[in-house]
Amino acid sequence: METAFINTPLGVAKLQGDENGINSISILDGDEKLSDILPEVLEDAVYQLREYFEGRRTQFSLLLNPQGTDFQKRVWQALEQIPYGKTTSYMELSKTLGDPKAIRAVASANGKNPLWIVIPCHRVIGSDGSLTGYAGGIHRKKWLLEHESPVKQQSLF
């Protein structure tokens, strides 16, 4: 398993993967030493993440290998279908998966998403439009949604 630490506008991201694909991208709150040399198996992921943060990428094209239960993987696959710049609710996601009563299980699987940004769990919000639950912190979820918003809010000051 190869590992790299890169800087992003939201903090240091830790990427892990091997020849079978990327299995983990997470944001860290601590100060990690950035990688001087990128492992070859992670180069494309780093490149695509940089494009995303520069506003030049709206979809990822990476070999992914997240580890989880079959149910979690179904939820993560459904998350990948949420378009850039759009959001859905936990209720709508549950309905998409065929079980409107599975909201809590869907929310739990969403929270265990091992591929930050690439599998866009930040695009799932509460039914009332609230920014509920995000493993990376609500401030990061807000930033990501604003970054992807087709309407950019202008500052008055």
XYZ file of C-alpha atoms in Angstrom:
157
model
C 0.000 0.000 0.000
C 1.435 3.348 -1.059
C 0.738 6.608 0.799
C 1.059 10.290 -0.076
C 0.285 13.496 1.798
C -0.663 16.537 -0.275
C -1.761 20.059 0.511
C -5.287 21.162 -0.420
C -7.231 24.359 0.286
C -8.950 22.451 3.113
C -5.885 20.965 4.772
C -3.563 18.047 4.227
C -5.066 15.080 2.393
C -3.794 11.539 2.858
C -4.066 9.258 -0.185
C -3.575 5.501 -0.108
C -3.687 2.957 -2.872
C -1.911 0.333 -4.885
C -2.062 -1.250 -8.343
C -5.675 -2.305 -7.583
C -6.786 1.308 -7.186
C -7.179 4.139 -4.719
C -8.720 2.867 -1.506
C -8.561 5.891 0.755
C -8.471 9.675 0.511
C -9.004 11.523 3.753
C -8.539 15.026 5.091
C -6.445 15.419 8.214
C -6.667 17.967 10.989
C -3.082 17.535 12.125
C 0.125 18.744 10.554
C 1.547 15.979 8.427
C 4.738 16.240 6.438
C 3.866 16.625 2.768
C 5.192 13.976 0.401
C 8.330 14.955 -1.468
C 7.947 12.116 -3.946
C 4.609 10.763 -5.104
C 4.215 7.018 -5.553
C 3.411 6.279 -9.195
C 0.092 4.593 -8.310
C -1.107 7.844 -6.670
C 0.120 10.381 -9.245
C -3.107 10.490 -11.263
C -5.237 10.894 -8.125
C -3.078 13.815 -6.977
C -3.256 15.387 -10.441
C -7.056 15.047 -10.608
C -7.551 16.407 -7.088
C -5.441 19.462 -7.973
C -7.551 20.008 -11.092
C -10.696 19.751 -8.973
C -9.483 22.381 -6.513
C -8.425 24.645 -9.403
C -11.977 24.422 -10.767
C -10.891 22.540 -13.906
C -12.369 19.112 -13.058
C -15.967 18.181 -12.283
C -15.652 14.385 -12.547
C -12.980 11.956 -11.458
C -11.686 9.156 -13.617
C -9.713 6.925 -11.277
C -9.427 3.248 -10.539
C -11.084 2.992 -7.112
C -10.845 0.177 -4.602
C -12.721 1.238 -1.451
C -13.078 -1.356 1.274
C -16.494 -1.802 2.882
C -19.592 -3.942 3.145
C -21.738 -4.662 0.097
C -24.332 -2.186 1.387
C -21.721 0.540 1.904
C -20.415 -0.016 -1.611
C -23.964 0.312 -3.013
C -24.353 3.633 -1.178
C -20.960 4.858 -2.408
C -21.859 3.913 -5.993
C -25.088 5.904 -5.634
C -23.096 8.878 -4.309
C -20.979 8.822 -7.466
C -24.149 9.483 -9.477
C -24.810 12.859 -7.805
C -23.732 15.437 -10.393
C -21.165 18.126 -9.690
C -22.881 21.259 -8.386
C -25.984 19.343 -7.250
C -27.122 17.974 -3.912
C -29.514 15.300 -2.725
C -30.960 14.422 0.659
C -30.431 11.307 2.726
C -34.125 10.531 2.137
C -33.771 10.809 -1.655
C -30.637 8.672 -1.557
C -32.522 6.032 0.470
C -35.316 6.046 -2.104
C -32.784 5.738 -4.939
C -31.419 2.633 -3.228
C -34.927 1.193 -2.997
C -35.601 1.515 0.737
C -36.943 4.855 2.041
C -36.729 3.510 5.609
C -32.965 2.972 5.374
C -32.122 6.639 6.003
C -29.948 5.939 9.055
C -28.098 3.080 7.383
C -27.508 5.250 4.307
C -26.274 8.110 6.495
C -23.945 5.730 8.327
C -22.507 4.360 5.062
C -22.175 7.918 3.769
C -20.165 8.827 6.865
C -17.834 5.870 6.314
C -16.997 6.870 2.750
C -13.233 6.310 2.451
C -12.738 8.414 -0.698
C -13.080 12.075 0.234
C -14.331 14.270 -2.637
C -13.891 11.535 -5.282
C -17.006 9.805 -3.930
C -18.932 13.015 -3.230
C -20.572 12.392 0.149
C -20.441 16.164 0.731
C -23.300 16.502 -1.788
C -25.766 14.836 0.603
C -27.694 17.249 2.800
C -30.647 17.121 5.166
C -34.195 17.049 3.740
C -34.639 20.598 5.029
C -31.533 21.774 3.148
C -29.321 21.812 6.244
C -25.661 20.853 6.105
C -25.880 17.845 8.369
C -23.123 15.452 9.314
C -19.814 15.446 7.538
C -16.782 13.505 8.734
C -14.447 16.254 7.487
C -16.327 18.960 9.393
C -19.278 21.113 8.362
C -16.943 24.006 7.426
C -15.313 21.792 4.784
C -18.670 20.552 3.504
C -19.815 24.167 3.127
C -16.590 25.073 1.293
C -16.923 22.126 -1.105
C -20.566 22.899 -1.924
C -19.716 26.570 -2.524
C -16.733 25.533 -4.666
C -19.032 23.398 -6.830
C -21.889 25.894 -6.938
C -22.674 27.266 -10.405
C -23.633 30.549 -8.713
C -20.701 32.161 -6.979
C -21.605 34.365 -4.028
C -19.978 37.770 -4.194
C -18.739 39.454 -1.053
C -20.144 42.896 -0.263
C -17.039 43.896 1.658
